[in-house]
Tab-separated table of N, CA and C in Angstrom:
chain	number	residue	atom	x	y	z
A	1	UNK	N	19.121	54.691	78.781
A	1	UNK	CA	19.341	54.114	77.454
A	1	UNK	C	19.441	52.577	77.647
A	2	UNK	N	18.613	51.861	76.935
A	2	UNK	CA	18.657	50.401	77.056
A	2	UNK	C	19.818	49.834	76.280
A	3	UNK	N	20.078	48.533	76.532
A	3	UNK	CA	21.141	47.852	75.860
A	3	UNK	C	20.991	47.864	74.347
A	4	UNK	N	19.737	47.667	73.933
A	4	UNK	CA	19.437	47.663	72.475
A	4	UNK	C	19.730	49.035	71.837
A	5	UNK	N	19.361	50.112	72.520
A	5	UNK	CA	19.628	51.449	71.984
A	5	UNK	C	21.145	51.710	71.951
A	6	UNK	N	21.852	51.272	73.003
A	6	UNK	CA	23.309	51.503	73.016
A	6	UNK	C	23.960	50.651	71.887
A	7	UNK	N	23.514	49.418	71.741
A	7	UNK	CA	24.064	48.572	70.678
A	7	UNK	C	23.823	49.128	69.320
A	8	UNK	N	22.587	49.656	69.115
A	8	UNK	CA	22.218	50.294	67.863
A	8	UNK	C	23.093	51.527	67.581
A	9	UNK	N	23.309	52.345	68.662
A	9	UNK	CA	24.117	53.548	68.522
A	9	UNK	C	25.508	53.168	68.117
A	10	UNK	N	26.110	52.137	68.751
A	10	UNK	CA	27.495	51.774	68.441
A	10	UNK	C	27.593	51.182	67.026
A	11	UNK	N	26.567	50.484	66.647
A	11	UNK	CA	26.624	49.950	65.277
A	11	UNK	C	26.539	51.040	64.262
A	12	UNK	N	25.686	52.033	64.483
A	12	UNK	CA	25.569	53.138	63.538
A	12	UNK	C	26.905	53.937	63.520
A	13	UNK	N	27.487	54.124	64.710
A	13	UNK	CA	28.748	54.844	64.806
A	13	UNK	C	29.810	54.093	64.042
A	14	UNK	N	29.839	52.767	64.210
A	14	UNK	CA	30.838	51.970	63.502
A	14	UNK	C	30.633	52.025	61.999
A	15	UNK	N	29.364	52.024	61.544
A	15	UNK	CA	29.086	52.125	60.127
A	15	UNK	C	29.569	53.459	59.577
A	16	UNK	N	29.363	54.529	60.329
A	16	UNK	CA	29.839	55.845	59.887
A	16	UNK	C	31.341	55.909	59.802
A	17	UNK	N	32.013	55.304	60.844
A	17	UNK	CA	33.479	55.285	60.843
A	17	UNK	C	34.003	54.468	59.706
A	18	UNK	N	33.394	53.287	59.510
A	18	UNK	CA	33.905	52.448	58.424
A	18	UNK	C	33.676	53.099	57.054
A	19	UNK	N	32.574	53.818	56.902
A	19	UNK	CA	32.358	54.518	55.636
A	19	UNK	C	33.346	55.621	55.442
A	20	UNK	N	33.696	56.342	56.551
A	20	UNK	CA	34.701	57.388	56.443
A	20	UNK	C	36.039	56.832	56.069
A	21	UNK	N	36.370	55.679	56.713
A	21	UNK	CA	37.668	55.050	56.390
A	21	UNK	C	37.686	54.572	54.920
A	22	UNK	N	36.583	53.961	54.472
A	22	UNK	CA	36.531	53.538	53.109
A	22	UNK	C	36.640	54.679	52.145
A	23	UNK	N	35.935	55.813	52.458
A	23	UNK	CA	36.025	56.990	51.613
A	23	UNK	C	37.440	57.556	51.617
A	24	UNK	N	38.082	57.576	52.769
A	24	UNK	CA	39.463	58.047	52.842
A	24	UNK	C	40.386	57.191	52.086
A	25	UNK	N	40.194	55.861	52.156
A	25	UNK	CA	41.044	54.946	51.389
A	25	UNK	C	40.879	55.122	49.881
A	26	UNK	N	39.616	55.392	49.480
A	26	UNK	CA	39.367	55.626	48.068
A	26	UNK	C	40.032	56.910	47.616
A	27	UNK	N	39.944	57.927	48.458
A	27	UNK	CA	40.565	59.186	48.094
A	27	UNK	C	42.083	59.068	47.958
A	28	UNK	N	42.690	58.274	48.902
A	28	UNK	CA	44.137	58.069	48.852
A	28	UNK	C	44.501	57.321	47.603
A	29	UNK	N	43.705	56.315	47.227
A	29	UNK	CA	43.999	55.540	45.973
A	29	UNK	C	43.913	56.435	44.772
A	30	UNK	N	42.880	57.261	44.686
A	30	UNK	CA	42.709	58.165	43.522
A	30	UNK	C	43.898	59.116	43.454
A	31	UNK	N	44.308	59.715	44.562
A	31	UNK	CA	45.435	60.618	44.560
A	31	UNK	C	46.715	59.919	44.169
A	32	UNK	N	46.899	58.688	44.645
A	32	UNK	CA	48.091	57.932	44.322
A	32	UNK	C	48.146	57.595	42.845
A	33	UNK	N	47.035	57.136	42.281
A	33	UNK	CA	47.006	56.815	40.853
A	33	UNK	C	47.221	58.057	40.039
A	34	UNK	N	46.575	59.180	40.426
A	34	UNK	CA	46.780	60.425	39.664
A	34	UNK	C	48.244	60.858	39.690
A	35	UNK	N	48.842	60.790	40.851
A	35	UNK	CA	50.272	61.160	40.984
A	35	UNK	C	51.147	60.282	40.140
A	36	UNK	N	50.924	58.966	40.167
A	36	UNK	CA	51.757	58.050	39.386
A	36	UNK	C	51.585	58.333	37.888
A	37	UNK	N	50.340	58.526	37.453
A	37	UNK	CA	50.135	58.840	36.030
A	37	UNK	C	50.791	60.145	35.601
A	38	UNK	N	50.718	61.143	36.441
A	38	UNK	CA	51.401	62.419	36.112
A	38	UNK	C	52.880	62.253	36.027
A	39	UNK	N	53.475	61.526	37.004
A	39	UNK	CA	54.929	61.295	36.962
A	39	UNK	C	55.300	60.462	35.711
A	40	UNK	N	54.468	59.454	35.390
A	40	UNK	CA	54.754	58.572	34.240
A	40	UNK	C	54.683	59.439	32.953
A	41	UNK	N	53.653	60.279	32.842
A	41	UNK	CA	53.523	61.134	31.683
A	41	UNK	C	54.666	62.088	31.565
A	42	UNK	N	55.109	62.660	32.710
A	42	UNK	CA	56.220	63.604	32.771
A	42	UNK	C	57.462	62.889	32.306
A	43	UNK	N	57.661	61.630	32.793
A	43	UNK	CA	58.851	60.871	32.372
A	43	UNK	C	58.843	60.553	30.885
A	44	UNK	N	57.701	60.173	30.367
A	44	UNK	CA	57.634	59.867	28.939
A	44	UNK	C	57.944	61.059	28.108
A	45	UNK	N	57.271	62.192	28.436
A	45	UNK	CA	57.517	63.440	27.652
A	45	UNK	C	58.990	63.896	27.765
A	46	UNK	N	59.524	63.835	28.967
A	46	UNK	CA	60.933	64.266	29.145
A	46	UNK	C	61.866	63.318	28.387
A	47	UNK	N	61.650	62.026	28.492
A	47	UNK	CA	62.539	61.107	27.798
A	47	UNK	C	62.397	61.257	26.275
A	48	UNK	N	61.164	61.458	25.804
A	48	UNK	CA	60.954	61.663	24.369
A	48	UNK	C	61.674	62.926	23.856
A	49	UNK	N	61.568	63.995	24.589
A	49	UNK	CA	62.226	65.241	24.159
A	49	UNK	C	63.740	65.077	24.297
A	50	UNK	N	64.187	64.331	25.307
A	50	UNK	CA	65.622	64.070	25.445
A	50	UNK	C	66.158	63.274	24.283
A	51	UNK	N	65.389	62.240	23.917
A	51	UNK	CA	65.802	61.451	22.750
A	51	UNK	C	65.834	62.273	21.476
A	52	UNK	N	64.842	63.109	21.314
A	52	UNK	CA	64.758	63.964	20.139
A	52	UNK	C	65.923	64.916	20.066
A	53	UNK	N	66.266	65.543	21.234
A	53	UNK	CA	67.406	66.466	21.252
A	53	UNK	C	68.681	65.688	20.946
A	54	UNK	N	68.812	64.456	21.492
A	54	UNK	CA	70.009	63.680	21.220
A	54	UNK	C	70.119	63.356	19.747
A	55	UNK	N	69.054	62.907	19.133
A	55	UNK	CA	69.118	62.615	17.716
A	55	UNK	C	69.401	63.828	16.872
A	56	UNK	N	68.779	64.963	17.213
A	56	UNK	CA	69.056	66.192	16.464
A	56	UNK	C	70.508	66.570	16.607
A	57	UNK	N	71.017	66.491	17.826
A	57	UNK	CA	72.433	66.836	18.021
A	57	UNK	C	73.354	65.933	17.196
A	58	UNK	N	73.049	64.594	17.219
A	58	UNK	CA	73.877	63.661	16.476
A	58	UNK	C	73.745	63.941	14.967
A	59	UNK	N	72.564	64.248	14.509
A	59	UNK	CA	72.378	64.507	13.070
A	59	UNK	C	73.153	65.776	12.665
A	60	UNK	N	72.943	66.865	13.392
A	60	UNK	CA	73.598	68.118	12.989
A	60	UNK	C	75.098	68.067	13.229
A	61	UNK	N	75.541	67.332	14.268
A	61	UNK	CA	76.991	67.226	14.441
A	61	UNK	C	77.607	66.370	13.360
A	62	UNK	N	76.838	65.343	12.884
A	62	UNK	CA	77.409	64.541	11.795
A	62	UNK	C	77.468	65.366	10.518
A	63	UNK	N	76.459	66.263	10.318
A	63	UNK	CA	76.523	67.147	9.135
A	63	UNK	C	77.726	68.048	9.201
A	64	UNK	N	77.967	68.619	10.352
A	64	UNK	CA	79.069	69.556	10.478
A	64	UNK	C	80.387	68.798	10.372
A	65	UNK	N	80.457	67.564	10.835
A	65	UNK	CA	81.665	66.769	10.686
A	65	UNK	C	81.926	66.360	9.282
A	66	UNK	N	80.816	66.132	8.549
A	66	UNK	CA	81.011	65.771	7.125
A	66	UNK	C	81.595	66.919	6.325
A	67	UNK	N	81.312	68.146	6.737
A	67	UNK	CA	81.923	69.254	6.051
A	67	UNK	C	83.442	69.318	6.259
A	68	UNK	N	83.898	68.730	7.397
A	68	UNK	CA	85.324	68.646	7.644
A	68	UNK	C	85.941	67.341	7.170
A	69	UNK	N	85.143	66.495	6.561
A	69	UNK	CA	85.644	65.216	6.023
A	69	UNK	C	85.650	64.099	7.055
A	70	UNK	N	85.020	64.268	8.178
A	70	UNK	CA	84.963	63.206	9.203
A	70	UNK	C	83.577	62.566	9.101
A	71	UNK	N	83.530	61.326	8.664
A	71	UNK	CA	82.181	60.716	8.479
A	71	UNK	C	81.926	59.571	9.447
A	72	UNK	N	82.936	58.963	10.047
A	72	UNK	CA	82.675	57.801	10.954
A	72	UNK	C	83.028	58.188	12.385
A	73	UNK	N	82.353	59.186	12.930
A	73	UNK	CA	82.647	59.645	14.294
A	73	UNK	C	82.113	58.703	15.338
A	74	UNK	N	81.312	57.703	14.926
A	74	UNK	CA	80.814	56.726	15.913
A	74	UNK	C	81.835	55.562	16.085
A	75	UNK	N	82.747	55.389	15.177
A	75	UNK	CA	83.713	54.302	15.253
A	75	UNK	C	84.633	54.461	16.442
A	76	UNK	N	84.904	53.375	17.125
A	76	UNK	CA	85.806	53.483	18.254
A	76	UNK	C	87.180	53.010	17.888
C-alpha cells in the first residue's frame, strides 16, 4: 500500500468517524430538546391544573363559608 493509498484510507476513515460523531451529536440534541419540551409541557399542564384546583377550592370554600356568615376568610 503506497503512502497515497494509506493517506486516502485514513482520510476516508476520518470522514466516516466525523460523520458518525456529527450524527450522534444531532441525535443527542434532538433527544435533549424533545425531553425538555415534554418536561416543559408536563410542568405547564400540571401547574395549570393545580391553579384550577386551587381556584375551585377557594371558590367553593368561600361559598360554604358564606353560608355560615364568614365572608372575609382571606383577611389576616
